CSV table of C-alpha atoms and ligand atoms in Angstrom, one decimal:
chain,number,residue,atom,x,y,z
J,1,MET,CA,2.4,23.2,-10.3
J,2,PRO,CA,0.0,21.7,-12.3
J,3,ARG,CA,-0.4,23.6,-15.8
J,4,PRO,CA,-3.7,24.7,-16.0
J,5,ALA,CA,-6.1,23.1,-18.2
J,6,GLU,CA,-6.4,23.9,-22.1
J,7,PRO,CA,-9.8,23.0,-23.6
J,8,GLY,CA,-9.4,21.0,-26.7
J,9,ARG,CA,-6.6,18.8,-25.1
J,10,ALA,CA,-6.5,16.2,-22.9
J,11,GLU,CA,-4.2,15.8,-19.9
J,12,PRO,CA,-2.1,12.1,-19.8
J,13,GLN,CA,0.3,13.4,-16.8
J,14,ALA,CA,-1.8,11.4,-14.4
J,15,GLY,CA,-1.5,8.1,-15.9
J,16,PHE,CA,-3.9,5.5,-17.3
J,17,VAL,CA,-5.1,2.6,-18.8
J,18,HIS,CA,-6.9,2.2,-21.8
J,19,THR,CA,-7.9,-1.3,-23.7
J,20,PHE,CA,-8.5,-0.6,-27.8
J,21,LEU,CA,-11.1,-3.1,-28.8
J,22,PRO,CA,-10.9,-5.0,-32.3
J,23,GLY,CA,-13.2,-4.3,-34.6
J,24,ARG,CA,-13.6,-2.6,-38.6
J,25,VAL,CA,-15.7,0.4,-39.2
J,26,VAL,CA,-17.1,0.9,-43.0
J,27,PHE,CA,-18.4,4.1,-43.0
J,28,GLY,CA,-20.3,6.0,-46.3
J,29,ALA,CA,-23.4,6.6,-48.5
J,30,GLY,CA,-23.8,3.2,-50.2
J,31,SER,CA,-21.6,1.2,-47.9
J,32,LEU,CA,-25.0,-1.4,-47.6
J,33,ASP,CA,-23.6,-3.1,-50.7
J,34,GLN,CA,-20.3,-3.9,-48.7
J,35,VAL,CA,-21.8,-6.1,-46.4
J,36,ALA,CA,-21.8,-9.4,-48.6
J,37,GLY,CA,-18.1,-8.7,-48.9
J,38,GLU,CA,-17.6,-8.3,-45.3
J,39,VAL,CA,-19.0,-11.3,-44.4
J,40,GLU,CA,-17.2,-13.0,-46.8
J,41,SER,CA,-13.6,-12.1,-45.9
J,42,LEU,CA,-14.7,-12.9,-42.1
J,43,GLY,CA,-15.2,-16.3,-43.7
J,44,VAL,CA,-18.5,-16.7,-42.6
J,45,ARG,CA,-20.3,-19.4,-44.9
J,46,ARG,CA,-24.1,-19.2,-43.5
J,47,ALA,CA,-25.4,-15.8,-42.6
J,48,LEU,CA,-28.2,-15.0,-40.2
J,49,VAL,CA,-29.9,-12.1,-41.4
J,50,VAL,CA,-31.8,-10.0,-38.2
J,51,ALA,CA,-33.6,-7.6,-39.5
J,52,THR,CA,-36.1,-4.4,-37.7
J,53,ARG,CA,-39.3,-4.2,-39.8
J,54,SER,CA,-38.5,-0.9,-40.9
J,55,ALA,CA,-34.6,-2.2,-42.3
J,56,ARG,CA,-36.5,-4.8,-44.2
J,57,ASP,CA,-35.7,-3.1,-47.6
J,58,ALA,CA,-32.0,-3.1,-46.5
J,59,ALA,CA,-32.5,-6.5,-45.4
J,60,ASP,CA,-33.9,-7.7,-49.0
J,61,VAL,CA,-30.7,-6.4,-50.9
J,62,VAL,CA,-27.9,-8.0,-48.4
J,63,GLU,CA,-30.1,-11.0,-49.0
J,64,VAL,CA,-29.5,-11.3,-52.3
J,65,GLN,CA,-26.2,-10.1,-52.2
J,66,LEU,CA,-25.1,-12.7,-49.8
J,67,GLY,CA,-25.8,-15.6,-52.6
J,68,ASP,CA,-25.4,-18.9,-51.1
J,69,ARG,CA,-24.0,-17.5,-47.9
J,70,PHE,CA,-27.4,-16.5,-46.7
J,71,ALA,CA,-28.9,-18.9,-44.3
J,72,GLY,CA,-32.2,-17.4,-43.3
J,73,ARG,CA,-33.8,-14.5,-41.6
J,74,ILE,CA,-35.2,-12.9,-38.7
J,75,ASP,CA,-37.5,-10.1,-39.6
J,76,GLY,CA,-39.0,-7.8,-37.1
J,77,VAL,CA,-37.2,-7.0,-33.2
J,78,THR,CA,-38.4,-6.7,-29.6
J,79,GLN,CA,-36.6,-3.6,-27.8
J,80,HIS,CA,-34.5,-4.8,-24.4
J,81,VAL,CA,-34.0,-8.7,-26.1
J,82,PRO,CA,-36.8,-10.4,-24.2
J,83,THR,CA,-35.2,-13.5,-23.1
J,84,ALA,CA,-38.3,-15.4,-25.2
J,85,VAL,CA,-37.2,-13.7,-28.4
J,86,ALA,CA,-33.3,-14.1,-27.5
J,87,GLU,CA,-34.3,-17.9,-27.1
J,88,HIS,CA,-36.2,-18.5,-30.2
J,89,ALA,CA,-32.9,-16.3,-32.2
J,90,ARG,CA,-30.7,-18.5,-30.8
J,91,ALA,CA,-32.7,-22.1,-31.6
J,92,LYS,CA,-33.0,-20.6,-35.2
J,93,ALA,CA,-29.6,-19.9,-35.7
J,94,HIS,CA,-28.4,-23.3,-34.3
J,95,GLU,CA,-31.1,-25.0,-36.9
J,96,LEU,CA,-29.4,-23.1,-39.6
J,97,ASP,CA,-26.0,-24.2,-38.4
J,98,ALA,CA,-25.1,-20.3,-39.0
J,99,ASP,CA,-21.5,-18.8,-38.1
J,100,GLY,CA,-22.5,-15.2,-39.2
J,101,VAL,CA,-25.4,-12.7,-37.9
J,102,ILE,CA,-25.9,-9.5,-39.9
J,103,ALA,CA,-28.1,-6.9,-37.7
J,104,ILE,CA,-29.7,-4.4,-39.5
J,105,GLY,CA,-31.1,-2.0,-37.2
J,106,GLY,CA,-31.3,0.2,-34.0
J,107,GLY,CA,-29.9,-1.2,-30.5
J,108,SER,CA,-32.8,-3.5,-30.4
J,109,ALA,CA,-32.1,-5.6,-33.7
J,110,ILE,CA,-28.3,-5.4,-32.8
J,111,GLY,CA,-29.2,-6.7,-29.3
J,112,LEU,CA,-30.4,-10.0,-31.0
J,113,ALA,CA,-27.6,-10.6,-32.8
J,114,LYS,CA,-25.5,-10.1,-29.4
J,115,ALA,CA,-27.9,-12.5,-27.6
J,116,VAL,CA,-27.1,-15.2,-30.0
J,117,ALA,CA,-23.7,-14.5,-30.4
J,118,LEU,CA,-23.1,-14.7,-26.6
J,119,THR,CA,-24.0,-18.6,-27.1
J,120,SER,CA,-22.5,-19.6,-29.7
J,121,GLU,CA,-19.2,-19.1,-32.1
J,122,VAL,CA,-21.3,-16.8,-34.6
J,123,ALA,CA,-19.5,-13.4,-35.8
J,124,ILE,CA,-21.8,-10.6,-35.9
J,125,VAL,CA,-22.1,-7.9,-38.7
J,126,ALA,CA,-24.0,-4.7,-37.4
J,127,VAL,CA,-25.6,-2.3,-39.8
J,128,PRO,CA,-26.7,0.4,-37.3
J,129,THR,CA,-29.9,2.6,-38.7
J,130,THR,CA,-30.1,4.6,-35.7
J,131,TYR,CA,-27.7,6.1,-33.4
J,132,ALA,CA,-27.4,4.3,-29.9
J,133,GLY,CA,-23.9,3.3,-30.6
J,134,SER,CA,-24.8,-0.5,-29.4
J,135,GLU,CA,-23.0,-1.8,-32.3
J,136,MET,CA,-19.4,-0.6,-31.1
J,137,THR,CA,-19.6,-2.2,-27.5
J,138,PRO,CA,-19.0,-5.7,-26.1
J,139,VAL,CA,-22.1,-5.6,-23.9
J,140,TRP,CA,-25.0,-7.3,-24.1
J,141,GLY,CA,-28.7,-7.2,-22.1
J,142,GLU,CA,-31.5,-9.5,-21.6
J,143,THR,CA,-34.9,-8.6,-20.1
J,144,SER,CA,-36.6,-11.3,-18.4
J,145,GLY,CA,-39.8,-10.9,-15.7
J,146,GLY,CA,-39.4,-7.3,-16.2
J,147,SER,CA,-35.7,-6.9,-14.8
J,148,LYS,CA,-33.2,-6.5,-17.4
J,149,THR,CA,-29.2,-8.5,-16.9
J,150,THR,CA,-26.7,-6.8,-19.0
J,151,GLY,CA,-22.7,-7.7,-19.3
J,152,THR,CA,-19.6,-7.7,-20.8
J,153,ASP,CA,-18.5,-10.3,-23.5
J,154,LEU,CA,-15.9,-9.8,-26.5
J,155,ARG,CA,-18.0,-12.6,-28.3
J,156,VAL,CA,-21.2,-9.7,-28.7
J,157,LEU,CA,-18.4,-7.1,-30.0
J,158,PRO,CA,-19.5,-6.9,-33.8
J,159,ARG,CA,-16.5,-7.9,-35.6
J,160,VAL,CA,-17.7,-5.3,-38.6
J,161,VAL,CA,-19.4,-2.1,-38.6
J,162,VAL,CA,-21.0,-0.6,-41.9
J,163,TYR,CA,-22.6,2.8,-41.4
J,164,ASP,CA,-24.2,3.4,-44.2
J,165,PRO,CA,-26.1,7.1,-43.5
J,166,VAL,CA,-28.8,6.2,-46.2
J,167,LEU,CA,-30.4,4.0,-44.1
J,168,SER,CA,-31.1,6.2,-41.3
J,169,GLN,CA,-32.1,8.9,-43.8
J,170,HIS,CA,-36.1,8.4,-43.2
J,171,LEU,CA,-35.8,7.8,-39.8
J,172,PRO,CA,-38.3,9.4,-37.9
J,173,LYS,CA,-37.7,13.0,-36.2
J,174,LYS,CA,-38.7,11.9,-33.2
J,175,VAL,CA,-36.4,8.9,-33.1
J,176,THR,CA,-33.4,10.4,-34.3
J,177,ALA,CA,-33.7,13.0,-31.8
J,178,ALA,CA,-34.3,10.3,-29.0
J,179,SER,CA,-31.3,8.2,-30.0
J,180,VAL,CA,-29.2,11.1,-30.7
J,181,ALA,CA,-29.6,11.9,-27.3
J,182,ASN,CA,-29.0,8.4,-25.6
J,183,ALA,CA,-25.6,9.0,-28.1
J,184,ILE,CA,-24.9,12.5,-26.7
J,185,ALA,CA,-25.2,10.5,-22.7
J,186,HIS,CA,-22.7,8.0,-23.7
J,187,CYS,CA,-20.2,10.6,-24.4
J,188,VAL,CA,-20.9,13.1,-21.8
J,189,GLU,CA,-20.5,10.2,-18.6
J,190,ALA,CA,-17.8,9.4,-20.7
J,191,VAL,CA,-15.6,12.0,-19.8
J,192,TRP,CA,-16.2,10.3,-15.7
J,193,THR,CA,-16.7,7.6,-15.3
J,194,PRO,CA,-14.0,5.4,-13.0
J,195,LYS,CA,-12.7,3.9,-16.4
J,196,ALA,CA,-12.6,7.5,-18.0
J,197,ASP,CA,-9.3,8.3,-19.9
J,198,PRO,CA,-8.0,10.9,-22.0
J,199,ILE,CA,-8.2,8.5,-25.2
J,200,THR,CA,-12.2,8.0,-24.5
J,201,GLU,CA,-12.3,11.7,-24.2
J,202,VAL,CA,-10.8,12.8,-27.1
J,203,THR,CA,-13.4,10.0,-28.5
J,204,ALA,CA,-16.3,11.3,-26.5
J,205,VAL,CA,-15.9,15.0,-27.3
J,206,GLU,CA,-15.5,14.9,-30.9
J,207,GLY,CA,-18.8,12.5,-31.1
J,208,LEU,CA,-20.6,15.1,-28.9
J,209,ARG,CA,-19.5,17.9,-31.5
J,210,ALA,CA,-20.3,15.2,-34.5
J,211,LEU,CA,-24.0,14.4,-32.8
J,212,ALA,CA,-24.9,17.9,-32.0
J,213,THR,CA,-24.1,19.8,-35.5
J,214,GLY,CA,-25.8,16.8,-36.9
J,215,LEU,CA,-29.1,16.6,-35.0
J,216,ARG,CA,-28.9,20.6,-35.5
J,217,ARG,CA,-28.7,20.1,-39.0
J,218,THR,CA,-31.0,17.3,-39.2
J,219,LEU,CA,-33.8,19.0,-37.6
J,220,ALA,CA,-33.8,21.4,-40.4
J,221,GLU,CA,-33.0,19.5,-42.9
J,222,PRO,CA,-34.0,15.5,-42.1
J,223,LEU,CA,-33.0,14.2,-45.7
J,224,ASP,CA,-29.6,15.8,-45.4
J,225,LEU,CA,-27.1,12.9,-45.8
J,226,ASP,CA,-23.9,14.9,-44.5
J,227,ALA,CA,-26.3,15.6,-41.2
J,228,ARG,CA,-27.1,11.9,-41.1
J,229,SER,CA,-23.4,11.0,-42.0
J,230,ASN,CA,-22.7,13.4,-39.0
J,231,LEU,CA,-25.2,11.8,-36.5
J,232,LEU,CA,-23.6,8.3,-37.8
J,233,TYR,CA,-20.3,9.1,-37.3
J,234,GLY,CA,-21.0,10.7,-33.9
J,235,ALA,CA,-22.7,7.4,-32.7
J,236,CYS,CA,-20.0,5.5,-33.8
J,237,LEU,CA,-17.7,7.8,-31.9
J,238,ALA,CA,-20.4,7.9,-28.3
J,239,GLY,CA,-20.6,3.9,-28.7
J,240,SER,CA,-16.5,3.7,-28.8
J,241,ALA,CA,-16.6,5.9,-26.1
J,242,LEU,CA,-18.8,3.7,-24.2
J,243,ALA,CA,-17.2,0.5,-24.8
J,244,THR,CA,-14.3,1.9,-23.0
J,245,ALA,CA,-15.4,4.5,-20.4
J,246,GLY,CA,-17.8,2.1,-19.0
J,247,THR,CA,-21.2,3.9,-17.3
J,248,GLY,CA,-21.3,5.9,-14.3
J,249,LEU,CA,-24.2,7.6,-12.5
J,250,HIS,CA,-26.5,8.8,-15.2
J,251,HIS,CA,-26.7,5.5,-17.2
J,252,LYS,CA,-26.9,3.5,-14.1
J,253,LEU,CA,-30.2,5.5,-13.3
J,254,CYS,CA,-31.8,5.3,-16.3
J,255,HIS,CA,-31.1,1.6,-16.1
J,256,LEU,CA,-32.7,1.6,-13.2
J,257,LEU,CA,-35.8,3.8,-13.9
J,258,GLY,CA,-36.3,2.2,-17.8
J,259,GLY,CA,-36.1,-1.7,-15.8
J,260,THR,CA,-38.6,-1.0,-12.9
J,261,TYR,CA,-40.7,1.5,-14.2
J,262,ASN,CA,-40.4,0.2,-18.2
J,263,LEU,CA,-40.0,3.5,-18.8
J,264,PRO,CA,-38.5,4.2,-22.8
J,265,HIS,CA,-35.0,3.7,-23.5
J,266,ALA,CA,-33.7,6.6,-25.5
J,267,GLU,CA,-35.9,9.0,-24.1
J,268,THR,CA,-35.3,8.7,-20.3
J,269,HIS,CA,-31.4,9.8,-21.2
J,270,ALA,CA,-33.0,13.0,-22.5
J,271,ALA,CA,-34.8,13.7,-19.1
J,272,VAL,CA,-31.9,12.7,-17.2
J,273,LEU,CA,-28.3,13.9,-18.2
J,274,PRO,CA,-28.5,17.5,-18.2
J,275,GLN,CA,-29.5,17.0,-14.2
J,276,VAL,CA,-26.7,14.3,-13.7
J,277,ALA,CA,-24.5,17.1,-16.1
J,278,ARG,CA,-25.4,19.5,-13.5
J,279,ILE,CA,-24.5,18.1,-10.7
J,280,ASN,CA,-21.3,16.3,-11.9
J,281,ALA,CA,-19.7,18.2,-14.5
J,282,PRO,CA,-18.5,21.0,-12.1
J,283,ALA,CA,-16.6,18.3,-10.1
J,284,VAL,CA,-14.6,18.0,-13.8
J,285,PRO,CA,-13.6,21.5,-15.2
J,286,PRO,CA,-11.2,21.0,-17.8
J,287,SER,CA,-13.6,18.3,-19.1
J,288,LYS,CA,-16.6,20.3,-18.6
J,289,ALA,CA,-15.2,23.1,-20.9
J,290,ARG,CA,-14.4,20.4,-23.8
J,291,LEU,CA,-17.5,19.6,-23.8
J,292,GLU,CA,-18.6,23.0,-23.9
J,293,ALA,CA,-16.7,24.1,-26.7
J,294,ALA,CA,-18.2,20.9,-28.8
J,295,LEU,CA,-21.7,21.7,-28.5
J,296,GLY,CA,-21.5,25.0,-28.5
J,297,THR,CA,-22.7,26.4,-25.0
J,298,THR,CA,-21.0,28.0,-21.6
J,299,ASP,CA,-23.3,26.0,-19.8
J,300,LEU,CA,-23.2,22.1,-20.6
J,301,ALA,CA,-26.3,21.3,-18.5
J,302,ALA,CA,-28.5,24.2,-19.7
J,303,GLY,CA,-27.2,23.4,-23.3
J,304,LEU,CA,-27.8,19.6,-23.1
J,305,PHE,CA,-31.6,20.5,-21.8
J,306,ASP,CA,-32.1,23.3,-24.8
J,307,LEU,CA,-30.9,21.3,-27.7
J,308,PHE,CA,-33.4,18.3,-26.3
J,309,THR,CA,-36.2,20.8,-25.7
J,310,GLU,CA,-35.2,22.1,-29.6
J,311,ALA,CA,-35.4,18.6,-30.4
J,312,GLU,CA,-39.0,17.8,-29.1
J,313,VAL,CA,-37.2,15.2,-26.9
J,314,PRO,CA,-38.8,14.7,-23.7
J,315,THR,CA,-37.3,16.9,-20.9
J,316,SER,CA,-39.4,15.4,-18.0
J,317,LEU,CA,-39.8,11.8,-16.6
J,318,LYS,CA,-43.3,13.4,-16.0
J,319,GLU,CA,-44.1,13.0,-19.8
J,320,LEU,CA,-42.3,10.1,-19.6
J,321,GLY,CA,-45.4,8.2,-17.3
J,322,LEU,CA,-43.5,8.2,-14.1
J,323,THR,CA,-45.1,9.7,-11.1
J,324,GLU,CA,-43.6,11.8,-8.4
J,325,ASP,CA,-44.2,8.7,-5.3
J,326,GLN,CA,-42.0,6.5,-8.2
J,327,ALA,CA,-39.3,9.2,-8.7
J,328,ARG,CA,-39.1,9.3,-5.0
J,329,GLU,CA,-39.0,5.5,-4.8
J,330,ALA,CA,-36.3,5.4,-7.1
J,331,ALA,CA,-33.8,7.8,-5.4
J,332,LYS,CA,-33.9,5.6,-2.1
J,333,ALA,CA,-33.7,2.3,-4.2
J,334,PHE,CA,-30.6,3.5,-5.9
J,335,LYS,CA,-26.9,2.1,-5.0
J,336,PRO,CA,-24.2,4.1,-4.4
J,337,THR,CA,-21.9,4.2,-7.4
J,338,ASP,CA,-18.4,5.5,-8.0
J,339,ASN,CA,-18.5,9.0,-9.0
J,340,PRO,CA,-16.6,12.6,-8.9
J,341,ILE,CA,-19.1,13.8,-5.9
J,342,PRO,CA,-19.9,11.2,-3.6
J,343,VAL,CA,-23.8,9.5,-4.2
J,344,THR,CA,-26.1,9.8,-1.7
J,345,GLU,CA,-29.8,9.6,-1.8
J,346,ASP,CA,-30.3,13.2,-1.1
J,347,LEU,CA,-28.2,13.8,-4.2
J,348,VAL,CA,-30.0,11.4,-6.3
J,349,ARG,CA,-33.5,12.5,-4.8
J,350,GLU,CA,-32.5,16.5,-6.3
J,351,ILE,CA,-31.2,14.7,-9.2
J,352,LEU,CA,-34.4,13.1,-9.9
J,353,THR,CA,-36.8,15.2,-8.8
J,354,ARG,CA,-35.5,17.8,-11.1
J,355,ALA,CA,-35.5,15.2,-14.2
J,356,TRP,CA,-39.3,14.3,-13.0
J,357,ALA,CA,-40.3,17.9,-13.3
J,358,GLY,CA,-38.4,19.0,-16.3
J,359,THR,CA,-36.8,21.8,-14.2
J,360,ARG,CA,-33.7,23.9,-16.8
J,361,PRO,CA,-30.6,23.5,-15.2
I,401,NAD,P1,-34.6,0.2,-31.5
I,401,NAD,O1,-33.7,-0.7,-32.1
I,401,NAD,O2,-35.6,-0.4,-30.9
I,401,NAD,O3,-35.4,1.0,-32.3
I,401,NAD,C1,-35.7,2.2,-32.2
I,401,NAD,C2,-37.1,2.2,-33.4
I,401,NAD,O4,-36.6,2.8,-34.5
I,401,NAD,C3,-38.0,1.2,-33.4
I,401,NAD,O5,-39.3,1.2,-33.5
I,401,NAD,C4,-37.3,0.8,-34.7
I,401,NAD,O6,-37.8,0.0,-35.5
I,401,NAD,C5,-37.0,2.3,-35.7
I,401,NAD,N1,-36.2,2.0,-36.8
I,401,NAD,C6,-34.7,1.6,-36.5
I,401,NAD,N2,-34.2,1.6,-37.5
I,401,NAD,C7,-35.1,2.6,-38.4
I,401,NAD,C8,-35.1,3.5,-39.4
I,401,NAD,N3,-33.8,3.1,-40.4
I,401,NAD,N4,-35.9,3.5,-40.4
I,401,NAD,C9,-37.4,4.1,-39.5
I,401,NAD,N5,-37.7,3.6,-38.4
I,401,NAD,C10,-36.5,2.6,-38.2
I,401,NAD,O7,-33.7,1.1,-30.5
I,401,NAD,P2,-32.8,2.1,-30.1
I,401,NAD,O8,-32.5,3.3,-29.3
I,401,NAD,O9,-31.6,2.2,-31.4
I,401,NAD,O10,-31.9,0.6,-29.2
I,401,NAD,C11,-32.4,1.1,-27.9
I,401,NAD,C12,-32.0,-0.6,-27.6
I,401,NAD,O11,-30.5,-0.2,-27.6
I,401,NAD,C13,-32.1,-0.6,-26.3
I,401,NAD,O12,-33.0,-2.0,-25.8
I,401,NAD,C14,-30.8,-0.5,-25.3
I,401,NAD,O13,-31.0,-0.5,-24.0
I,401,NAD,C15,-30.0,-1.0,-26.3
I,401,NAD,N6,-28.4,0.0,-26.1
I,401,NAD,C16,-27.5,-1.0,-25.7
I,401,NAD,C17,-26.5,-0.6,-26.0
I,401,NAD,C18,-25.4,-1.5,-25.6
I,401,NAD,O14,-23.9,-1.0,-25.6
I,401,NAD,N7,-25.1,-2.6,-25.4
I,401,NAD,C19,-26.1,0.9,-26.5
I,401,NAD,C20,-27.0,1.4,-26.3
I,401,NAD,C21,-28.5,1.3,-26.4
């Protein structure tokens, strides 16, 4: 007879396959100063620095510390890596003979570094300043003609990730909350994707705990460095979970909505996740219990909705500009995917109707 599930423990009895990804994490306040040493250890001779505008000061520091290894710089990035922007970055890396790219910023800066690494032999050093988690994954994305192509390739996985909580200390509340919602979505979905396994689940559950704790503390005290550390630690775990568990119903729905209707990436996660959790979580009871304990709630879907509401992240697609007709259209267009319960058009319509209206689960 199967043993009842114990919250806090993963169950390996069924057997599983888990692939550990290579990569090094350097974590701590002030660790920006270690970037140049890490670049040297990788043997990079000519580094291209790619920095989001708000990380310009950090890029200045790195540029000076790199000394002779500094090859050039791209300031300013665009969300979702438009192909024209990617082409420009690749040409610049080629022209500079760069063998390394240092990305300082959120998922957009890291995404641009990945676009370069996809077509040339460059090592990426990522210095994340948001909580999206892209730095821990081998997933790349590029947008062209309004549609986004994504893929997985180990060449784009950053070789070193330097997490310095000081860099995200002044991240505005709105961006903080939305990117935390994005990271939380990686943790929650990681327990029910077809590739989910006990090792990923431990990572995801601890990631959710760190993110929820960090978010609550950051809302009360935005400059609290310990809270910011919790958020970055959570982002690291969330990205690792996404990297091994891959995506499922939730991420695929967000991808469709973001790509087709140009909705903001992180906020879309906050509106959709509670509704997908309402449907999926009851199908994976032990995982649901562990995630609930990590979030500090007795109802995962409602707990997520309440946390996002408290953080003032929009919890309805209506607020993000989607029309009711578009929500219906998206439900029709969605292609079924592997899921703990079968994905029918009716089920997707139910999720999107509630996500559109922002109905509390
Ligand atoms: P982002 O990189 O666009 O940053 C969001 C905003 O925050 C921007 O306006 C940026 O200028 C600002 N910002 C960044 N750092 C700041 C700082 N320290 N202080 C003040 N402002 C700052 O968005 P994001 O949410 O980090 O990433 C979203 C992108 O990442 C999307 O394109 C998404 O598809 C991608 N993503 C990819 C993966 C993956 O595994 N490939 C995972 C998650 C997200």
